[in-house]
Short mmCIF file of C-alpha atoms in Angstrom, two decimals:
data_model
loop_
_atom_site.label_atom_id
_atom_site.label_comp_id
_atom_site.label_asym_id
_atom_site.label_seq_id
_atom_site.Cartn_x
_atom_site.Cartn_y
_atom_site.Cartn_z
CA MET A 1 16.25 -103.02 -21.21
CA ARG A 2 19.58 -104.40 -22.31
CA VAL A 3 22.45 -106.27 -20.80
CA LEU A 4 26.09 -104.96 -21.32
CA GLY A 5 28.87 -107.52 -21.49
CA LEU A 6 32.45 -106.74 -20.84
CA ASP A 7 35.90 -108.39 -21.36
CA VAL A 8 38.20 -106.48 -19.04
CA GLY A 9 41.88 -106.79 -20.02
CA GLU A 10 44.95 -104.97 -18.78
CA LYS A 11 45.05 -102.58 -21.66
CA ARG A 12 41.70 -102.78 -23.33
CA ILE A 13 38.09 -103.45 -22.57
CA GLY A 14 35.74 -105.14 -25.03
CA ALA A 15 32.17 -104.31 -24.86
CA ALA A 16 29.10 -106.22 -26.17
CA ILE A 17 25.41 -105.31 -25.89
CA SER A 18 22.25 -107.48 -25.99
CA ASP A 19 19.00 -106.74 -27.87
CA PRO A 20 16.27 -105.34 -25.97
CA LEU A 21 14.70 -108.84 -25.56
CA GLN A 22 18.06 -110.12 -24.13
CA ARG A 23 18.35 -112.93 -26.56
CA ILE A 24 21.25 -112.06 -28.79
CA ALA A 25 24.49 -110.38 -28.13
CA PHE A 26 26.41 -107.92 -30.44
CA GLY A 27 29.84 -106.80 -30.30
CA LEU A 28 29.83 -103.06 -29.66
CA LYS A 29 33.28 -101.57 -29.26
CA VAL A 30 36.86 -101.85 -27.93
CA TYR A 31 38.39 -98.99 -25.85
CA LYS A 32 41.74 -98.50 -24.47
CA ARG A 33 41.68 -98.50 -20.67
CA LYS A 34 42.84 -95.13 -19.15
CA SER A 35 42.19 -93.70 -15.71
CA ILE A 36 39.31 -95.45 -13.79
CA GLN A 37 37.35 -92.15 -14.06
CA GLU A 38 37.56 -92.11 -17.83
CA ASP A 39 36.65 -95.86 -18.01
CA MET A 40 33.49 -95.08 -15.89
CA GLY A 41 32.65 -92.15 -18.16
CA GLU A 42 32.75 -94.47 -21.16
CA LEU A 43 30.75 -97.10 -19.47
CA ARG A 44 28.27 -94.58 -18.10
CA ALA A 45 27.76 -93.26 -21.77
CA ILE A 46 26.92 -96.80 -22.93
CA VAL A 47 24.72 -97.50 -20.12
CA GLU A 48 22.76 -94.34 -20.73
CA THR A 49 22.70 -94.75 -24.53
CA TYR A 50 21.45 -98.28 -24.37
CA GLU A 51 19.46 -98.31 -21.30
CA VAL A 52 21.44 -100.91 -19.63
CA GLU A 53 19.92 -102.75 -16.64
CA LYS A 54 22.77 -105.03 -15.63
CA ILE A 55 26.45 -105.74 -16.64
CA ILE A 56 28.18 -108.95 -17.13
CA VAL A 57 31.80 -109.05 -16.64
CA GLY A 58 34.16 -111.96 -17.70
CA LEU A 59 36.05 -113.55 -14.99
CA PRO A 60 39.30 -115.00 -15.96
CA LYS A 61 40.08 -118.32 -14.37
CA ASP A 62 42.72 -120.97 -14.97
CA LEU A 63 42.00 -124.47 -16.23
CA LYS A 64 41.42 -125.67 -12.62
CA GLY A 65 39.06 -122.75 -11.93
CA ARG A 66 41.37 -120.72 -9.57
CA LEU A 67 41.57 -116.92 -9.77
CA GLY A 68 44.98 -115.38 -10.62
CA GLU A 69 46.16 -111.78 -10.70
CA ARG A 70 43.96 -110.63 -13.58
CA ALA A 71 40.87 -112.12 -11.86
CA LYS A 72 41.83 -110.07 -8.83
CA ASP A 73 41.81 -106.93 -11.07
CA VAL A 74 38.47 -107.80 -12.51
CA LEU A 75 37.02 -108.07 -9.05
CA ARG A 76 38.26 -104.72 -8.17
CA TYR A 77 36.86 -103.40 -11.32
CA LYS A 78 33.40 -105.02 -10.80
CA GLN A 79 33.26 -103.35 -7.36
CA VAL A 80 33.97 -99.83 -8.84
CA ILE A 81 31.37 -100.50 -11.48
CA GLU A 82 28.77 -101.26 -8.91
CA GLU A 83 29.72 -98.20 -6.79
CA GLU A 84 29.96 -95.66 -9.80
CA LEU A 85 27.03 -96.90 -11.91
CA GLY A 86 24.75 -98.26 -9.39
CA LEU A 87 23.95 -101.48 -11.47
CA PRO A 88 24.29 -105.05 -10.65
CA VAL A 89 27.53 -106.73 -12.08
CA ILE A 90 27.53 -110.35 -12.64
CA LEU A 91 30.68 -112.24 -13.07
CA TRP A 92 30.78 -114.86 -15.83
CA ASP A 93 33.42 -117.48 -16.46
CA GLU A 94 35.48 -116.29 -19.51
CA ARG A 95 37.67 -119.43 -20.02
CA PHE A 96 38.27 -120.22 -23.57
CA THR A 97 36.48 -117.09 -25.01
CA THR A 98 39.56 -115.89 -26.78
CA ASN A 99 40.07 -119.31 -28.35
CA GLU A 100 36.36 -119.26 -29.54
CA ALA A 101 36.66 -115.77 -30.95
CA HIS A 102 39.82 -116.90 -32.95
CA ARG A 103 37.77 -119.97 -34.28
CA VAL A 104 34.96 -117.48 -35.42
CA PHE A 105 37.67 -115.40 -37.00
CA ASP A 106 39.09 -118.52 -38.70
CA LEU A 107 35.58 -119.43 -40.07
CA PHE A 108 35.21 -116.03 -41.71
CA GLY A 109 38.71 -115.76 -42.78
CA VAL A 110 39.50 -112.55 -40.65
CA ASN A 111 42.99 -111.31 -41.14
CA ALA A 112 45.54 -110.60 -38.18
CA LYS A 113 45.13 -106.90 -38.42
CA ARG A 114 41.35 -107.07 -38.10
CA ARG A 115 41.51 -109.86 -35.36
CA LYS A 116 43.53 -107.57 -33.15
CA ARG A 117 41.05 -104.80 -33.63
CA TYR A 118 37.94 -106.81 -32.95
CA LEU A 119 39.12 -109.61 -30.61
CA ASP A 120 38.00 -107.89 -27.29
CA ALA A 121 34.66 -107.08 -28.45
CA THR A 122 34.06 -110.52 -29.90
CA SER A 123 35.14 -112.05 -26.59
CA ALA A 124 32.76 -109.65 -24.87
CA GLN A 125 30.06 -110.89 -27.23
CA ILE A 126 30.85 -114.61 -26.46
CA ILE A 127 30.79 -113.86 -22.69
CA LEU A 128 27.49 -112.00 -22.92
CA GLN A 129 25.89 -114.75 -25.24
CA GLY A 130 26.85 -117.28 -22.86
CA PHE A 131 25.09 -115.61 -20.00
CA LEU A 132 21.92 -114.87 -22.17
CA ASP A 133 21.76 -118.46 -23.25
CA ALA A 134 21.93 -119.62 -19.50
CA GLN A 135 19.19 -117.21 -18.60
CA ALA A 136 16.98 -118.60 -21.49
CA HIS A 137 16.99 -122.02 -19.93
#
């Protein structure tokens, strides 16, 4: 069984998937948010294809750990996922994941056009890998 990681933004959702042993996260895809029904259809297809047993969703917090408006949107989205897909959803602190993704892109010389295309999936991968690493200890 695998774990799905999500970086839920206002316009796009980045997705990452674990290996079957739940040790390594791989960026999977980025899709534009549409209606909640279409989003759940997209997630349901991923869950069925990869035999996902739980979902990790990045929770945006400010530097002091407070929840803002984006976090409230993510909390609502979490609830819908649990109700629609019947899987446990775990919230994971996503502070600095975008900065970390940009550092990875810098390291590999990824240009601006490709960064925009892969940023959300890479952020989801970083969120998921953080969760997997914490579970291994």
